[in-house]
Tab-separated table of C-alpha atoms in Angstrom:
chain	number	residue	atom	x	y	z
A	20	MET	CA	97.560	59.956	90.883
A	21	ASP	CA	96.936	58.840	94.482
A	22	TYR	CA	94.600	60.604	96.930
A	23	GLY	CA	96.364	58.742	99.739
A	24	ARG	CA	99.558	60.920	98.924
A	25	LEU	CA	98.068	64.210	99.214
A	26	SER	CA	100.489	67.128	100.330
A	27	SER	CA	100.109	68.169	103.941
A	28	ASP	CA	98.399	71.434	103.177
A	29	GLY	CA	95.684	69.349	100.976
A	30	LYS	CA	96.579	71.362	97.796
A	31	THR	CA	98.849	69.226	95.791
A	32	LEU	CA	98.902	65.683	94.384
A	33	LYS	CA	101.605	64.091	92.231
A	34	LEU	CA	100.930	62.676	88.721
A	35	ASN	CA	103.557	60.217	87.945
A	36	CYS	CA	104.252	59.574	84.131
A	37	TYR	CA	106.772	56.855	83.821
A	38	GLY	CA	109.838	57.882	81.870
A	39	VAL	CA	108.891	61.434	81.767
A	40	GLY	CA	108.498	62.699	85.441
A	41	SER	CA	106.352	63.514	88.517
A	42	PHE	CA	104.063	66.628	88.182
A	43	ASP	CA	102.100	68.696	90.871
A	44	VAL	CA	98.412	68.388	90.027
A	45	LEU	CA	95.164	69.249	91.557
A	46	SER	CA	91.570	68.307	90.928
A	47	GLY	CA	88.290	69.896	91.784
A	48	VAL	CA	87.298	73.376	92.773
A	49	GLU	CA	87.762	75.270	96.033
A	50	ARG	CA	86.132	73.337	98.890
A	51	TYR	CA	86.206	70.009	96.868
A	52	ILE	CA	89.870	70.372	95.798
A	53	ASN	CA	91.596	66.858	95.994
A	54	ASN	CA	88.768	65.202	98.144
A	55	PRO	CA	87.753	61.939	96.761
A	56	ASN	CA	84.927	61.788	99.373
A	57	CYS	CA	83.085	64.393	97.390
A	58	SER	CA	83.872	62.940	93.909
A	59	ASP	CA	80.139	62.516	93.319
A	60	ILE	CA	79.571	66.221	93.342
A	61	GLU	CA	79.778	68.395	89.984
A	62	LYS	CA	83.168	70.215	89.721
A	63	ALA	CA	84.668	68.080	92.517
A	64	ALA	CA	87.628	66.208	92.454
A	65	ILE	CA	87.974	63.517	89.646
A	66	PRO	CA	86.392	60.058	90.922
A	67	PRO	CA	89.050	57.354	91.570
A	68	GLY	CA	89.158	55.040	88.614
A	69	THR	CA	90.945	54.183	85.457
A	70	TYR	CA	91.050	56.827	82.687
A	71	TRP	CA	92.330	56.734	79.221
A	72	ILE	CA	94.160	59.772	77.868
A	73	VAL	CA	92.373	60.782	74.545
A	74	ASP	CA	92.315	63.660	72.222
A	75	ARG	CA	89.839	66.284	73.821
A	76	PRO	CA	86.461	65.932	72.615
A	77	THR	CA	85.608	69.121	70.571
A	78	GLY	CA	81.990	69.073	70.981
A	79	SER	CA	79.562	71.171	68.842
A	80	VAL	CA	80.589	73.891	66.565
A	81	ALA	CA	79.031	76.336	69.124
A	82	ASN	CA	81.134	74.627	71.958
A	83	GLN	CA	84.468	75.051	69.859
A	84	ILE	CA	83.702	78.642	68.896
A	85	ARG	CA	83.012	79.275	72.720
A	86	ALA	CA	86.454	77.665	73.610
A	87	GLU	CA	88.400	79.730	71.011
A	88	PHE	CA	86.427	82.798	72.374
A	89	ILE	CA	87.422	82.189	76.023
A	90	ASP	CA	91.104	81.608	74.972
A	91	PHE	CA	91.138	84.907	72.908
A	92	VAL	CA	89.521	87.163	75.420
A	93	HIS	CA	91.548	85.971	78.432
A	94	MET	CA	94.634	85.688	76.120
A	95	TYR	CA	95.462	82.209	77.400
A	96	LYS	CA	98.718	80.675	76.174
A	97	ASN	CA	97.347	77.201	76.953
A	98	HIS	CA	94.592	76.865	74.565
A	99	HIS	CA	91.671	74.353	74.898
A	100	SER	CA	92.849	72.717	71.789
A	101	GLU	CA	96.127	71.573	73.477
A	102	TRP	CA	94.149	69.695	76.377
A	103	PHE	CA	93.506	66.150	76.517
A	104	GLY	CA	90.169	64.381	77.419
A	105	LEU	CA	90.032	61.588	80.055
A	106	TYR	CA	87.605	58.604	79.121
A	107	SER	CA	86.633	56.408	81.900
A	108	ALA	CA	87.624	52.805	81.598
A	109	GLN	CA	84.416	51.810	83.278
A	110	THR	CA	82.085	53.622	80.731
A	111	MET	CA	84.478	54.112	77.689
A	112	SER	CA	83.075	57.568	77.364
A	113	ASP	CA	83.337	61.058	78.723
A	114	HIS	CA	81.236	60.200	81.694
A	115	VAL	CA	80.829	58.158	84.666
A	116	TYR	CA	78.162	57.610	87.420
A	117	VAL	CA	79.559	58.093	90.892
A	118	ASN	CA	77.274	57.464	93.726
A	119	GLY	CA	74.074	57.919	91.452
A	120	ALA	CA	75.474	61.144	90.138
A	121	ARG	CA	76.561	61.703	86.767
A	122	ARG	CA	79.943	63.289	86.309
A	123	GLY	CA	81.752	64.032	83.117
A	124	SER	CA	83.799	66.233	80.835
A	125	PHE	CA	87.281	65.084	82.530
A	126	ARG	CA	90.249	66.757	81.080
A	127	LEU	CA	93.965	66.846	81.339
A	128	HIS	CA	95.243	70.474	81.264
A	129	PRO	CA	97.293	73.140	82.948
A	130	LEU	CA	96.487	76.082	84.825
A	131	ASN	CA	96.870	79.391	83.049
A	132	THR	CA	100.679	80.694	82.471
A	133	ASP	CA	99.964	83.272	85.318
A	134	GLY	CA	98.872	80.410	87.677
A	135	SER	CA	95.120	81.380	87.357
A	136	GLY	CA	92.480	78.908	86.377
A	137	VAL	CA	90.185	76.170	87.708
A	138	SER	CA	89.868	72.375	87.660
A	139	TRP	CA	86.413	71.404	87.466
A	140	GLY	CA	86.978	67.858	88.333
A	141	CYS	CA	89.840	67.586	85.682
A	142	ILE	CA	93.458	66.584	86.466
A	143	THR	CA	95.028	70.044	86.157
A	144	LEU	CA	98.897	70.579	86.295
A	145	TYR	CA	99.938	73.680	88.232
A	146	SER	CA	102.743	74.519	85.852
A	147	ALA	CA	102.077	75.250	82.231
A	148	ALA	CA	105.665	74.348	81.391
A	149	ASP	CA	105.309	71.123	82.984
A	150	PHE	CA	102.042	70.313	80.953
A	151	GLN	CA	103.915	71.153	77.782
A	152	VAL	CA	106.613	68.562	78.761
A	153	LEU	CA	103.863	65.909	79.511
A	154	ARG	CA	101.983	66.970	76.476
A	155	ASN	CA	104.893	66.452	74.148
A	156	ALA	CA	105.874	63.174	75.732
A	157	LEU	CA	102.321	61.834	75.190
A	158	LEU	CA	102.164	63.123	71.372
A	159	ASN	CA	105.485	61.632	70.693
A	160	ARG	CA	104.216	58.145	71.711
A	161	LYS	CA	102.246	55.819	69.448
A	162	LYS	CA	98.600	55.655	70.351
A	163	VAL	CA	97.388	52.402	71.487
A	164	LEU	CA	94.045	50.709	70.736
A	165	VAL	CA	91.957	50.734	73.865
A	166	PRO	CA	90.770	47.307	74.788
A	167	GLY	CA	87.012	46.960	74.596
A	168	GLY	CA	86.899	50.727	73.302
A	169	LYS	CA	85.361	50.159	70.073
A	170	GLY	CA	88.234	51.605	68.078
A	171	LEU	CA	89.167	54.216	70.674
A	172	MET	CA	92.855	55.173	70.561
A	173	ALA	CA	94.708	56.538	73.659
A	174	TYR	CA	98.017	58.138	74.497
A	175	GLY	CA	98.128	56.337	77.659
A	176	ARG	CA	96.302	55.703	80.995
A	177	VAL	CA	95.858	57.443	84.395
A	178	ASP	CA	95.179	55.226	87.366
A	179	VAL	CA	93.516	57.639	90.185
A	180	ARG	CA	93.657	55.817	93.308
A	181	GLY	CA	91.683	56.235	96.545
A	182	ILE	CA	88.742	54.906	98.268
A	183	PRO	CA	85.937	57.537	98.510
A	184	ASP	CA	83.771	57.544	101.599
A	185	PHE	CA	80.912	59.906	100.435
A	186	SER	CA	79.662	60.231	104.339
A	187	LYS	CA	83.000	62.034	105.118
A	188	CYS	CA	82.563	64.767	102.268
A	189	GLY	CA	81.889	67.268	105.076
A	190	VAL	CA	80.616	70.068	102.648
A	191	ARG	CA	77.326	68.859	101.371
């Protein structure tokens, strides 16, 4: 994913998965969408860097119940359980520090089948059908042991390219 290849309207980036395809994605909410200059702000676009695609961390039992409840109440066809986690290669964990701010809980997931939904700093596919294509391709690959990851196994890697200039965020 390359912030330098943003669509002219600023709403779409491309996630290229070799051997599978190129997918339309977004990252971040509203005024921060696809803006790496704001990647030090909560719920803004995912910070540039390398991320390992891993099984989504489930968290506590309360968090698991919360996710299932949200999926049920909203009748989401794309359940949280189908999402992937994105672990920073810098920290080998679910968080990273950007310009002194802690960011985390990055995920790879689709918008809802009706096109609604948000991206709180995740890599979010616009198309639920495209997500299923990507998900199936990832699940059909053998996981790899992440170098220096203390046993962490990953489906692959995402390189998020861009050079943030935090002084140009424009929405602080």
